[in-house]
Amino acid sequence: MSKNSRRDFLIKAGYGLGGITLSGLLPGGGMLATVANAATLGDPLAPKATHFPAKVKSVIWLHMDGAPSTIDLYDYKPDLIKLAGQPIPASFLKGIKTSTRGGAEKLYVSNRTWKQHGESGAWFSDLLPNLAQHADKIAFVKSSVTIGATHDISILKLNTGDLNPGRPSLGAWIQYALGSANSDLPAYVVLYSGDREPTGGSVNWSSGFLPAVYQGTAFRPGPSPILHLDRPELIAEAQQRDNLDLLKRLNEHHSGFYPGDTELKARLNAYELAYRMESAAPEAVDLSKESDATKELYGLNEEATRDYGTNMLRARRLVERGVRFIQVVSGPAIGAGDRRNWDAHQDLEDNHGAHAKAVDKPIAGLLADLKARGLLDSTLIVWASEFGRTSYGESGTGRDHNPWGYTQWLAGGGIKAGTTFGQTDEVGLQAVGDQTMDTYDLHATVLQLLGLDHLKTTFLHNGRSERPTVVYGQVIKELLV
Amino acid sequence: MRKLLLPLIIFMGLAGSVVAALDEIEGDFMQDIEDIQKSMASNISLQDAATARSEAVELEAMFKDVEDFYVRKGDAADAVDWSKDSRTYLTEIVKALDAKNFDVASESAVALAKTCKACHKIYKTDD
């Protein structure tokens, strides 16, 4: 919902539900798997059964927009420090194409200090001092791989599993497969900071070929998360309720003549959800009743951390209200120069200093708060990015894109905390060994924790059984308890 | 006339077999493999054993061509191994489908796809 308006919501939700109506007429009903068969045509967001017991109820998907250099955050490489300033040995480049931006320059090291933390001894750089205190809550994947292209394309892959628009995002698949746990809120919410939509835009929370009702709902920054959601000023609540009741009666009367027309029923559901969201959505993101200590925990008292901290605290509140998938896109950071995101082709020191500061305390606050409230065991937190950054430099002060080996992490329910899966080579450029994790594997693992078999979470589209992981995907069992 | 026809047919047959051997891996050929692979994965999911099986058999033959190509090309032992692995997975898929074991067939199809990605990382060109 790119424009975030109530009108858009109603129109698209109605079309989406109409899509279900049509797909329901196809062989297989459009809804194939046992999970989806629990759906009723009248309410596509009705809760549905999992394939097996779930470990978590909600996912907070932290997309680090622009691709941070994880060799400057988590993946400590003493050899990179030793070899800094030298051309990268050819042996490290075997099997990769470095032509994206003009080849490999000399190895580059930033001005970092490193320390091990927690009983796990996980390495953190000085850029993440607060998150480092939660080392033992985290399972690192230091061998993430993907397809490196432009940010837009690789972000699309991160969220949908494909390089081209058209496939559903992970959150949409989850909403489709599980339905909603809170009938007053969307089950899939996107949070972002700043005055513009995140890189790549709404295609990254699209429902793709799934019915549009499963797309993510972007909550804008500020007190009014969805444009025009508020009741018109001159209409009283009772008056609006009367209008909707009249509309409902008329529609029900009309649908009595066409019992097979579920689109009408679906449109009515969309009206009712929008009505319920009028109060539920603003309340969900209203932080006025949070304690001062909580606000401090998330960094709301500091300018540098306020925006991202607000989103982290909103994410916790959405988890408490049963939202299934919260996609949080990191945003602009004070002091990061003209770069809105982590994309440090130059001036990595300033860029990463600012962006790390913006997210470090808020994410640490989120982990601490979820733990304190007993929610960490039922929530999955994922640090993800479209790719990492190269160990060789660019422009003398930055790093290029690296899809061949970078770090992502998971924390929360069902996760084998304090562990590390996979590794990169001695300079942190490529994943080495058999333990690698592509986007599809990450998606399969997230779905597994939600109680969904990625191979059986399917939807019939154009005669083909489609699934979130396309034809790929293996659950990374080493990450799971 | 019949005396001439038989040698002509034999010649055309031999010529055809030479043409069938891959001189290079064409993008279209690999695209066909990818399309059939996606269709096979779908048919396994839909539990259409007969169609999925025929696709697995077709893919196995195509990967034999790929394997033969890399053997002839030389200096590509890893590609030969990946081709052989692919054929092994496809044989497993056929067996699983014969036993109506769609879960095993799905797992093998995922392993096949992963092998494709590993090979593409080294040998797929961007053009």
Coordinates of C-alpha atoms in Angstrom, one line a residue:
Chain A
M1 CA 0.0 0.0 0.0
S2 CA 2.3 2.7 -1.3
K3 CA 0.1 5.6 -0.4
N4 CA -1.0 4.3 3.0
S5 CA -4.4 5.6 2.7
R6 CA -7.6 4.2 3.9
R7 CA -9.1 4.4 0.4
D8 CA -6.1 2.4 -1.0
F9 CA -6.5 -0.1 1.8
L10 CA -10.2 -0.7 1.1
I11 CA -9.7 -0.9 -2.7
K12 CA -6.8 -3.2 -2.6
A13 CA -8.1 -5.4 0.1
G14 CA -11.3 -5.7 -1.8
Y15 CA -9.5 -6.7 -5.0
G16 CA -7.4 -9.1 -3.1
L17 CA -10.4 -10.8 -1.6
G18 CA -11.9 -10.9 -5.1
G19 CA -8.8 -12.6 -6.2
I20 CA -9.4 -15.3 -3.6
T21 CA -12.9 -15.7 -4.9
L22 CA -11.6 -16.3 -8.4
S23 CA -8.7 -18.6 -7.4
G24 CA -11.2 -20.5 -5.3
L25 CA -12.8 -21.6 -8.5
L26 CA -9.7 -23.1 -9.9
P27 CA -8.6 -26.7 -9.4
G28 CA -6.9 -26.8 -6.0
G29 CA -9.0 -23.8 -5.0
G30 CA -6.0 -21.5 -5.2
M31 CA -5.3 -22.6 -1.6
L32 CA -3.4 -25.8 -1.7
A33 CA -1.8 -26.8 1.5
T34 CA -3.4 -28.1 4.6
V35 CA -2.6 -24.8 6.3
A36 CA -4.3 -22.8 3.7
N37 CA -7.3 -25.1 3.5
A38 CA -8.4 -23.8 6.9
A39 CA -9.1 -20.4 5.3
T40 CA -12.6 -19.5 4.7
L41 CA -13.5 -17.5 1.7
G42 CA -15.4 -15.1 3.9
D43 CA -12.4 -14.2 6.0
P44 CA -9.0 -14.8 4.4
L45 CA -7.4 -13.5 7.6
A46 CA -8.9 -16.1 9.9
P47 CA -6.3 -17.8 12.0
K48 CA -5.0 -21.0 10.4
A49 CA -3.3 -24.1 11.7
T50 CA 0.4 -24.6 11.5
H51 CA 2.1 -27.7 10.0
F52 CA 3.7 -28.5 13.3
P53 CA 4.0 -26.7 16.7
A54 CA 5.4 -23.2 16.3
K55 CA 8.4 -21.9 18.3
V56 CA 7.5 -18.3 17.8
K57 CA 4.3 -16.2 17.3
S58 CA 5.9 -13.2 15.7
V59 CA 8.8 -12.1 13.7
I60 CA 10.6 -8.8 13.8
W61 CA 12.6 -8.5 10.5
L62 CA 15.3 -5.9 10.9
H63 CA 16.3 -4.9 7.4
M64 CA 19.6 -2.9 7.5
D65 CA 19.0 -0.9 4.4
G66 CA 22.0 -0.2 2.2
A67 CA 24.0 -3.2 3.4
P68 CA 26.3 -2.7 6.4
S69 CA 29.9 -3.9 6.4
T70 CA 29.6 -6.8 8.8
I71 CA 33.4 -7.2 8.8
D72 CA 33.3 -3.9 10.7
L73 CA 30.6 -5.1 13.1
Y74 CA 30.8 -8.8 13.8
D75 CA 33.2 -10.7 11.6
Y76 CA 36.6 -10.1 13.2
K77 CA 39.5 -10.8 10.7
P78 CA 43.0 -10.3 12.1
D79 CA 44.5 -11.2 8.7
L80 CA 42.6 -8.4 7.1
I81 CA 44.2 -6.0 9.5
K82 CA 47.7 -7.5 8.8
L83 CA 47.1 -7.3 5.0
A84 CA 45.5 -3.9 4.9
G85 CA 46.8 -1.7 2.1
Q86 CA 48.0 -4.6 0.0
P87 CA 46.3 -5.9 -3.1
I88 CA 44.0 -8.7 -2.3
P89 CA 45.7 -12.1 -3.1
A90 CA 44.1 -13.7 -6.1
S91 CA 43.3 -16.9 -4.2
F92 CA 40.6 -15.0 -2.3
L93 CA 38.9 -13.9 -5.5
K94 CA 38.5 -17.4 -6.9
G95 CA 35.0 -18.0 -8.2
I96 CA 33.7 -14.5 -7.8
K97 CA 33.0 -11.7 -10.2
T98 CA 34.2 -8.4 -9.0
S99 CA 33.2 -6.3 -11.9
T100 CA 30.2 -4.6 -10.3
R101 CA 32.0 -1.4 -9.7
G102 CA 35.3 -1.8 -11.4
G103 CA 37.2 -4.6 -9.8
A104 CA 39.0 -5.2 -6.5
E105 CA 41.1 -2.5 -5.0
K106 CA 43.5 -2.9 -2.1
L107 CA 42.4 -4.5 1.2
Y108 CA 41.0 -1.9 3.5
V109 CA 40.7 -1.8 7.3
S110 CA 38.6 0.7 9.2
N111 CA 39.5 2.2 12.6
R112 CA 38.0 -0.4 14.8
T113 CA 38.7 -2.0 18.1
W114 CA 37.4 -5.5 18.7
K115 CA 36.4 -7.5 21.8
Q116 CA 34.7 -10.8 22.7
H117 CA 31.5 -10.7 24.7
G118 CA 29.4 -13.0 26.8
E119 CA 30.0 -16.7 27.5
S120 CA 29.8 -17.3 23.8
G121 CA 32.8 -15.1 23.2
A122 CA 31.2 -13.5 20.2
W123 CA 33.2 -10.7 18.6
F124 CA 31.8 -7.2 18.3
S125 CA 33.5 -4.1 17.1
D126 CA 33.3 -0.8 19.0
L127 CA 30.5 0.3 16.7
L128 CA 27.9 -1.9 18.6
P129 CA 28.7 -1.6 22.4
N130 CA 25.1 -2.0 23.5
L131 CA 24.2 -4.9 21.3
A132 CA 27.4 -6.6 22.4
Q133 CA 25.9 -6.9 25.9
H134 CA 23.3 -9.4 24.3
A135 CA 25.9 -11.6 22.6
D136 CA 24.6 -14.7 24.3
K137 CA 21.1 -14.1 22.9
I138 CA 22.2 -14.2 19.3
A139 CA 22.9 -16.9 16.7
F140 CA 25.2 -15.6 14.1
V141 CA 25.3 -16.7 10.5
K142 CA 28.7 -15.6 9.2
S143 CA 28.3 -17.3 5.8
S144 CA 25.3 -15.5 4.3
V145 CA 25.4 -15.5 0.5
T146 CA 23.0 -13.9 -2.0
I147 CA 23.0 -12.5 -5.5
G148 CA 24.7 -9.2 -5.7
A149 CA 23.3 -6.6 -8.0
T150 CA 21.8 -3.2 -7.3
H151 CA 20.4 -2.5 -3.9
D152 CA 16.8 -2.5 -5.3
I153 CA 17.2 -5.9 -6.8
S154 CA 19.0 -7.6 -3.9
I155 CA 16.6 -6.1 -1.4
L156 CA 13.8 -7.6 -3.5
K157 CA 15.5 -10.9 -3.2
L158 CA 16.0 -10.5 0.5
N159 CA 12.3 -9.9 1.0
T160 CA 10.7 -12.0 -1.8
G161 CA 13.3 -14.5 -2.9
D162 CA 13.4 -13.3 -6.4
L163 CA 15.2 -10.6 -8.4
N164 CA 12.1 -9.5 -10.3
P165 CA 8.9 -8.0 -8.9
G166 CA 5.9 -10.3 -8.8
R167 CA 6.6 -12.8 -6.0
P168 CA 5.1 -12.4 -2.5
S169 CA 7.3 -11.1 0.3
L170 CA 8.0 -13.4 3.2
G171 CA 5.6 -11.5 5.4
A172 CA 2.8 -11.9 2.9
W173 CA 3.4 -15.6 2.8
I174 CA 3.3 -15.7 6.5
Q175 CA 0.0 -13.7 6.7
Y176 CA -1.4 -16.0 4.0
A177 CA -0.4 -19.2 5.8
L178 CA -1.2 -18.2 9.3
G179 CA -3.9 -15.6 9.0
S180 CA -4.2 -12.9 11.7
A181 CA -4.0 -13.2 15.4
N182 CA -5.6 -9.8 15.9
S183 CA -8.7 -8.9 13.9
D184 CA -8.2 -5.2 14.7
L185 CA -4.8 -4.9 13.1
P186 CA -3.0 -6.1 10.0
A187 CA -1.0 -9.2 10.6
Y188 CA 1.9 -7.8 8.5
V189 CA 3.2 -4.3 9.3
V190 CA 6.1 -2.4 7.9
L191 CA 7.9 0.3 9.9
Y192 CA 10.3 2.8 8.5
S193 CA 11.8 6.2 9.4
G194 CA 12.3 9.4 7.5
D195 CA 10.1 11.2 5.0
R196 CA 10.4 8.8 2.2
E197 CA 9.5 5.2 1.6
P198 CA 12.5 2.8 2.0
T199 CA 14.7 1.8 -0.9
G200 CA 12.8 -0.2 -3.4
G201 CA 9.4 0.8 -2.1
S202 CA 6.3 -1.1 -1.5
V203 CA 7.2 -4.0 -3.8
N204 CA 9.2 -5.2 -0.8
W205 CA 6.0 -5.8 1.2
S206 CA 3.9 -6.8 -1.8
S207 CA 1.7 -9.8 -1.8
G208 CA 2.9 -10.6 -5.3
F209 CA 0.6 -13.2 -6.9
L210 CA -1.1 -13.9 -3.6
P211 CA -4.3 -12.0 -3.0
A212 CA -3.7 -8.4 -2.2
V213 CA -5.2 -8.7 1.3
Y214 CA -1.9 -10.4 2.4
Q215 CA 0.3 -7.5 1.5
G216 CA 2.1 -5.6 4.3
T217 CA 0.6 -2.4 5.7
A218 CA 3.2 0.3 5.9
F219 CA 2.9 2.4 9.1
R220 CA 4.2 5.9 8.5
P221 CA 6.4 7.5 11.1
G222 CA 4.4 9.8 13.4
P223 CA 1.2 9.6 15.4
S224 CA -1.1 8.8 12.4
P225 CA 0.3 5.6 10.9
I226 CA -2.2 5.3 8.0
L227 CA -3.3 8.3 6.1
H228 CA -7.0 9.2 6.2
L229 CA -7.6 6.4 8.7
D230 CA -9.1 8.9 11.2
R231 CA -12.8 9.4 11.2
P232 CA -13.8 12.5 9.2
E233 CA -14.0 15.5 11.6
L234 CA -17.7 16.2 11.2
I235 CA -18.9 12.6 11.5
A236 CA -19.5 11.3 15.1
E237 CA -18.5 7.8 16.0
A238 CA -22.1 6.7 16.4
Q239 CA -23.0 8.2 13.0
Q240 CA -20.2 6.4 11.3
R241 CA -21.2 3.1 13.0
D242 CA -24.8 3.7 11.8
N243 CA -23.5 4.2 8.3
L244 CA -21.5 1.1 8.3
D245 CA -24.3 -0.9 9.8
L246 CA -26.7 0.3 7.1
L247 CA -24.1 -0.5 4.5
K248 CA -23.7 -4.0 6.0
R249 CA -27.4 -4.6 6.0
L250 CA -27.8 -3.5 2.4
N251 CA -24.8 -5.7 1.4
E252 CA -26.1 -8.7 3.2
H253 CA -29.6 -8.2 1.7
H254 CA -28.0 -7.9 -1.8
S255 CA -25.7 -10.9 -1.2
G256 CA -28.7 -13.0 -0.3
F257 CA -29.6 -12.9 -4.0
Y258 CA -26.0 -14.0 -4.9
P259 CA -24.8 -16.5 -2.3
G260 CA -21.8 -17.4 -4.4
D261 CA -20.5 -13.9 -4.6
T262 CA -18.0 -13.9 -1.8
E263 CA -16.3 -10.7 -3.2
L264 CA -19.1 -8.7 -1.6
K265 CA -18.6 -10.3 1.7
A266 CA -14.9 -9.8 1.4
R267 CA -15.3 -6.1 0.7
L268 CA -17.5 -5.8 3.7
N269 CA -14.8 -7.4 5.9
A270 CA -12.4 -4.8 4.6
Y271 CA -14.7 -2.0 5.6
E272 CA -15.0 -3.5 9.1
L273 CA -11.2 -4.0 9.5
A274 CA -10.6 -0.4 8.5
Y275 CA -13.2 0.7 11.0
R276 CA -11.6 -1.3 13.8
M277 CA -8.2 0.0 12.8
E278 CA -9.3 3.6 13.3
S279 CA -8.7 3.1 17.0
A280 CA -6.5 0.0 17.1
A281 CA -3.7 1.3 14.8
P282 CA -3.0 4.6 16.5
E283 CA -3.2 3.0 19.9
A284 CA -0.7 0.4 18.8
V285 CA 1.9 3.0 17.9
D286 CA 1.1 5.5 20.7
L287 CA 4.0 5.5 23.0
S288 CA 2.7 8.1 25.5
K289 CA 1.8 5.5 28.1
E290 CA 5.3 3.9 28.0
S291 CA 7.4 4.6 31.1
D292 CA 10.3 6.9 31.0
A293 CA 12.6 4.0 31.8
T294 CA 11.3 2.1 28.7
K295 CA 11.8 5.2 26.5
E296 CA 15.3 5.5 27.8
L297 CA 16.0 1.8 27.2
Y298 CA 15.1 2.2 23.5
G299 CA 17.1 5.5 23.1
L300 CA 14.1 7.8 22.7
N301 CA 15.7 10.5 24.8
E302 CA 18.6 10.9 22.3
E303 CA 18.3 12.5 18.9
A304 CA 20.6 10.0 17.2
T305 CA 18.5 7.0 18.3
R306 CA 15.0 8.4 18.6
D307 CA 13.6 7.5 15.2
Y308 CA 14.9 3.9 15.1
G309 CA 14.2 3.5 18.8
T310 CA 10.6 4.6 18.2
N311 CA 10.2 1.9 15.6
M312 CA 11.7 -0.8 17.9
L313 CA 9.3 0.2 20.7
R314 CA 6.4 0.2 18.2
A315 CA 7.6 -3.3 17.0
R316 CA 7.4 -4.6 20.6
R317 CA 3.9 -3.1 21.0
L318 CA 2.8 -4.8 17.7
V319 CA 4.2 -8.1 18.9
E320 CA 2.2 -7.7 22.1
R321 CA -0.9 -7.2 20.0
G322 CA -0.4 -10.3 18.0
V323 CA 1.0 -8.9 14.7
R324 CA 2.7 -11.8 12.9
F325 CA 5.4 -10.1 10.9
I326 CA 6.9 -6.7 11.5
Q327 CA 9.4 -5.5 8.9
V328 CA 11.5 -2.7 10.1
V329 CA 13.6 -0.8 7.6
S330 CA 16.5 1.2 9.0
G331 CA 16.4 4.8 8.0
P332 CA 18.4 8.0 7.7
A333 CA 21.0 8.6 10.4
I334 CA 22.2 11.9 11.8
G335 CA 25.8 12.5 10.9
A336 CA 25.9 10.0 8.0
G337 CA 26.4 12.6 5.4
D338 CA 24.3 12.3 2.3
R339 CA 23.9 8.6 2.6
R340 CA 20.4 7.7 3.8
N341 CA 21.5 4.2 4.6
W342 CA 24.5 1.9 5.3
D343 CA 25.7 2.1 1.7
A344 CA 29.3 3.3 2.5
H345 CA 31.1 3.3 -0.9
Q346 CA 33.1 6.1 0.7
D347 CA 33.4 7.7 4.2
L348 CA 32.7 4.4 5.9
E349 CA 33.9 5.8 9.2
D350 CA 31.3 8.5 9.3
N351 CA 28.6 6.5 7.7
H352 CA 28.8 3.4 9.8
G353 CA 29.5 5.4 12.9
A354 CA 26.2 7.2 12.5
H355 CA 24.1 4.2 11.3
A356 CA 25.5 1.9 14.0
K357 CA 24.8 4.5 16.6
A358 CA 21.2 4.8 15.3
V359 CA 20.4 1.1 15.7
D360 CA 22.7 -0.2 18.4
K361 CA 20.9 1.0 21.5
P362 CA 17.4 0.5 20.2
I363 CA 18.0 -3.1 19.1
A364 CA 19.7 -3.8 22.4
G365 CA 16.7 -2.2 24.2
L366 CA 14.3 -4.3 22.2
L367 CA 16.1 -7.5 23.1
A368 CA 16.3 -6.6 26.8
D369 CA 12.6 -5.5 26.9
L370 CA 11.3 -8.6 25.1
K371 CA 13.3 -10.7 27.6
A372 CA 12.0 -8.8 30.6
R373 CA 8.4 -9.1 29.4
G374 CA 8.7 -12.8 28.7
L375 CA 8.2 -12.2 25.0
L376 CA 11.7 -13.1 23.7
D377 CA 10.8 -16.8 23.7
S378 CA 7.9 -16.3 21.5
T379 CA 9.4 -13.8 19.1
L380 CA 12.0 -14.1 16.4
I381 CA 14.3 -11.2 15.7
V382 CA 16.3 -11.3 12.5
W383 CA 19.1 -8.9 11.5
A384 CA 19.2 -9.0 7.7
S385 CA 20.6 -7.1 4.8
E386 CA 20.6 -7.3 1.1
F387 CA 24.3 -8.1 1.0
G388 CA 27.5 -7.2 2.9
R389 CA 30.5 -5.2 2.0
T390 CA 33.9 -6.1 0.5
S391 CA 37.1 -6.5 2.5
Y392 CA 38.8 -4.6 -0.3
G393 CA 38.3 -0.9 -0.3
E394 CA 36.6 1.5 -2.7
S395 CA 37.3 5.2 -3.1
G396 CA 40.0 4.9 -0.4
T397 CA 37.5 5.2 2.4
G398 CA 34.7 2.9 1.7
R399 CA 33.7 -0.6 0.7
D400 CA 31.9 -2.2 -2.3
H401 CA 29.0 -4.6 -2.3
N402 CA 29.6 -8.2 -1.2
P403 CA 27.1 -10.9 -1.8
W404 CA 29.7 -13.7 -1.3
G405 CA 30.0 -13.8 2.4
Y406 CA 28.5 -11.6 5.2
T407 CA 26.9 -11.8 8.6
Q408 CA 23.2 -11.9 9.5
W409 CA 21.8 -13.1 12.8
L410 CA 18.8 -14.4 14.6
A411 CA 17.6 -14.2 18.2
G412 CA 14.6 -15.3 20.1
G413 CA 12.4 -18.3 20.4
G414 CA 13.7 -21.6 19.1
I415 CA 17.1 -20.2 18.3
K416 CA 20.3 -21.8 19.5
A417 CA 21.6 -18.6 21.1
G418 CA 25.3 -18.0 21.5
T419 CA 26.3 -20.0 18.5
T420 CA 27.8 -19.2 15.1
F421 CA 26.9 -20.9 11.8
G422 CA 29.4 -20.8 9.0
Q423 CA 32.4 -18.6 8.4
T424 CA 34.1 -16.4 5.8
D425 CA 37.7 -16.7 4.6
E426 CA 40.6 -15.0 6.4
V427 CA 39.9 -11.6 5.0
G428 CA 36.1 -11.8 5.3
L429 CA 35.3 -11.8 1.6
Q430 CA 33.7 -15.2 0.8
A431 CA 31.9 -17.8 2.7
V432 CA 34.0 -20.9 2.9
G433 CA 33.1 -24.5 3.8
D434 CA 29.8 -26.3 3.4
Q435 CA 27.8 -24.2 5.8
T436 CA 26.3 -21.3 3.8
M437 CA 22.9 -19.6 4.1
D438 CA 21.2 -18.1 1.1
T439 CA 18.0 -16.0 1.3
Y440 CA 15.9 -19.1 0.7
D441 CA 17.5 -20.9 3.6
L442 CA 16.8 -18.0 5.9
H443 CA 13.2 -17.8 4.7
A444 CA 12.8 -21.6 5.2
T445 CA 14.2 -21.3 8.7
V446 CA 12.0 -18.4 9.7
L447 CA 8.9 -20.3 8.4
Q448 CA 10.0 -23.4 10.3
L449 CA 10.1 -21.4 13.6
L450 CA 6.5 -20.2 12.8
G451 CA 5.4 -23.9 12.5
L452 CA 5.4 -23.8 8.7
D453 CA 7.0 -26.3 6.3
H454 CA 8.3 -24.1 3.5
L455 CA 7.8 -27.0 1.0
K456 CA 4.1 -27.3 2.0
T457 CA 3.3 -23.6 2.2
T458 CA 2.0 -23.4 -1.3
F459 CA -0.3 -21.4 -3.6
L460 CA -1.6 -22.3 -7.0
H461 CA -0.7 -19.6 -9.5
N462 CA -1.1 -19.9 -13.2
G463 CA -1.4 -23.6 -12.8
R464 CA 1.8 -24.0 -10.9
S465 CA 2.3 -24.7 -7.2
E466 CA 4.4 -21.8 -5.9
R467 CA 6.1 -21.7 -2.5
P468 CA 8.0 -19.0 -0.6
T469 CA 11.4 -20.6 -1.4
V470 CA 10.8 -20.9 -5.1
V471 CA 12.6 -24.2 -5.8
Y472 CA 15.3 -23.8 -3.2
G473 CA 15.5 -23.5 0.6
Q474 CA 16.9 -25.7 3.4
V475 CA 16.1 -25.1 7.0
I476 CA 19.4 -24.3 8.9
K477 CA 18.9 -26.9 11.6
E478 CA 22.2 -25.9 13.3
L479 CA 20.5 -22.6 14.3
L480 CA 17.6 -24.3 16.0
V481 CA 17.3 -25.6 19.5
Chain B
M1 CA 15.6 -45.1 -55.1
R2 CA 15.3 -47.2 -52.0
K3 CA 19.0 -48.1 -52.2
L4 CA 19.8 -44.4 -51.9
L5 CA 17.2 -43.7 -49.2
L6 CA 18.6 -46.0 -46.5
P7 CA 22.2 -44.6 -46.5
L8 CA 20.7 -41.1 -46.5
I9 CA 18.6 -41.9 -43.4
I10 CA 21.7 -43.4 -41.7
F11 CA 23.7 -40.3 -42.6
M12 CA 21.0 -37.9 -41.3
G13 CA 20.8 -39.9 -38.1
L14 CA 24.5 -39.7 -37.5
A15 CA 24.5 -36.0 -38.4
G16 CA 21.7 -35.5 -35.9
S17 CA 23.5 -37.2 -33.1
V18 CA 26.6 -35.0 -33.8
V19 CA 24.4 -31.9 -33.7
A20 CA 22.8 -33.1 -30.5
A21 CA 26.1 -33.2 -28.6
L22 CA 26.6 -29.8 -27.0
D23 CA 29.3 -27.7 -28.5
E24 CA 28.7 -25.1 -25.8
I25 CA 26.1 -24.6 -23.0
E26 CA 23.6 -22.3 -24.6
G27 CA 21.6 -20.0 -22.4
D28 CA 18.4 -21.3 -23.9
F29 CA 19.4 -24.9 -23.1
M30 CA 20.0 -24.0 -19.4
Q31 CA 16.8 -21.9 -19.4
D32 CA 14.9 -25.0 -20.5
I33 CA 16.5 -27.0 -17.7
E34 CA 15.5 -24.3 -15.2
D35 CA 11.9 -24.2 -16.6
I36 CA 11.5 -27.9 -16.5
Q37 CA 13.0 -28.0 -13.0
K38 CA 10.5 -25.4 -11.7
S39 CA 7.7 -27.3 -13.4
M40 CA 8.9 -30.6 -11.8
A41 CA 9.0 -29.0 -8.4
S42 CA 5.5 -27.8 -8.9
N43 CA 4.3 -31.2 -10.0
I44 CA 5.9 -32.8 -7.0
S45 CA 4.1 -30.4 -4.8
L46 CA 0.8 -31.1 -6.6
Q47 CA 1.6 -34.8 -6.2
D48 CA 1.3 -35.4 -10.0
A49 CA 3.8 -38.3 -9.9
A50 CA 3.5 -39.2 -13.6
T51 CA 4.3 -35.7 -15.0
A52 CA 7.0 -35.0 -12.4
R53 CA 8.6 -38.4 -13.2
S54 CA 8.7 -37.7 -16.9
E55 CA 10.3 -34.3 -16.3
A56 CA 12.8 -35.9 -14.0
V57 CA 13.8 -38.4 -16.7
E58 CA 14.0 -35.6 -19.2
L59 CA 16.2 -33.5 -16.9
E60 CA 18.5 -36.5 -16.2
A61 CA 19.1 -36.8 -19.9
M62 CA 19.8 -33.1 -20.2
F63 CA 22.3 -33.2 -17.3
K64 CA 24.0 -36.1 -19.1
D65 CA 24.6 -33.7 -22.0
V66 CA 25.9 -31.1 -19.6
E67 CA 28.2 -33.6 -18.0
D68 CA 29.5 -34.8 -21.4
F69 CA 30.1 -31.2 -22.4
Y70 CA 32.3 -30.5 -19.4
V71 CA 34.1 -33.8 -19.8
R72 CA 35.0 -32.8 -23.3
K73 CA 35.8 -29.2 -22.3
G74 CA 38.3 -30.3 -19.7
D75 CA 39.6 -28.5 -16.7
A76 CA 36.2 -28.5 -15.2
A77 CA 36.1 -31.4 -12.8
D78 CA 33.9 -29.5 -10.4
A79 CA 31.3 -29.0 -13.1
V80 CA 31.4 -32.7 -14.1
D81 CA 30.9 -33.6 -10.4
W82 CA 27.9 -31.2 -10.1
S83 CA 26.4 -32.6 -13.2
K84 CA 26.8 -36.1 -11.9
D85 CA 25.3 -35.0 -8.5
S86 CA 22.4 -33.6 -10.4
R87 CA 21.8 -36.8 -12.2
T88 CA 22.0 -38.7 -8.9
Y89 CA 19.4 -36.4 -7.3
L90 CA 17.1 -36.9 -10.4
T91 CA 17.4 -40.6 -10.1
E92 CA 16.5 -40.3 -6.4
I93 CA 13.5 -38.2 -7.4
V94 CA 12.3 -40.8 -9.9
K95 CA 12.6 -43.6 -7.3
A96 CA 10.8 -41.4 -4.7
L97 CA 8.0 -40.7 -7.2
D98 CA 7.7 -44.3 -8.1
A99 CA 7.2 -44.9 -4.4
K100 CA 4.8 -41.9 -4.2
N101 CA 7.1 -40.5 -1.5
F102 CA 6.6 -36.8 -2.4
D103 CA 8.5 -35.5 0.7
V104 CA 11.7 -37.3 -0.3
A105 CA 11.2 -36.1 -3.9
S106 CA 10.8 -32.5 -2.7
E107 CA 14.0 -32.7 -0.6
S108 CA 15.9 -34.1 -3.5
A109 CA 14.6 -31.4 -5.8
V110 CA 15.8 -28.8 -3.4
A111 CA 19.3 -30.5 -3.3
L112 CA 19.2 -30.4 -7.1
A113 CA 18.5 -26.7 -7.1
K114 CA 21.3 -26.0 -4.7
T115 CA 23.7 -27.9 -6.9
C116 CA 22.6 -25.8 -9.9
K117 CA 23.4 -22.6 -7.9
A118 CA 26.8 -23.9 -6.9
C119 CA 27.7 -24.6 -10.5
H120 CA 26.2 -21.3 -11.7
K121 CA 28.4 -19.3 -9.3
I122 CA 31.4 -20.5 -11.2
Y123 CA 30.3 -21.1 -14.7
K124 CA 27.2 -19.0 -15.5
T125 CA 28.1 -15.9 -17.5
D126 CA 26.2 -12.7 -17.1
D127 CA 25.5 -12.1 -20.7

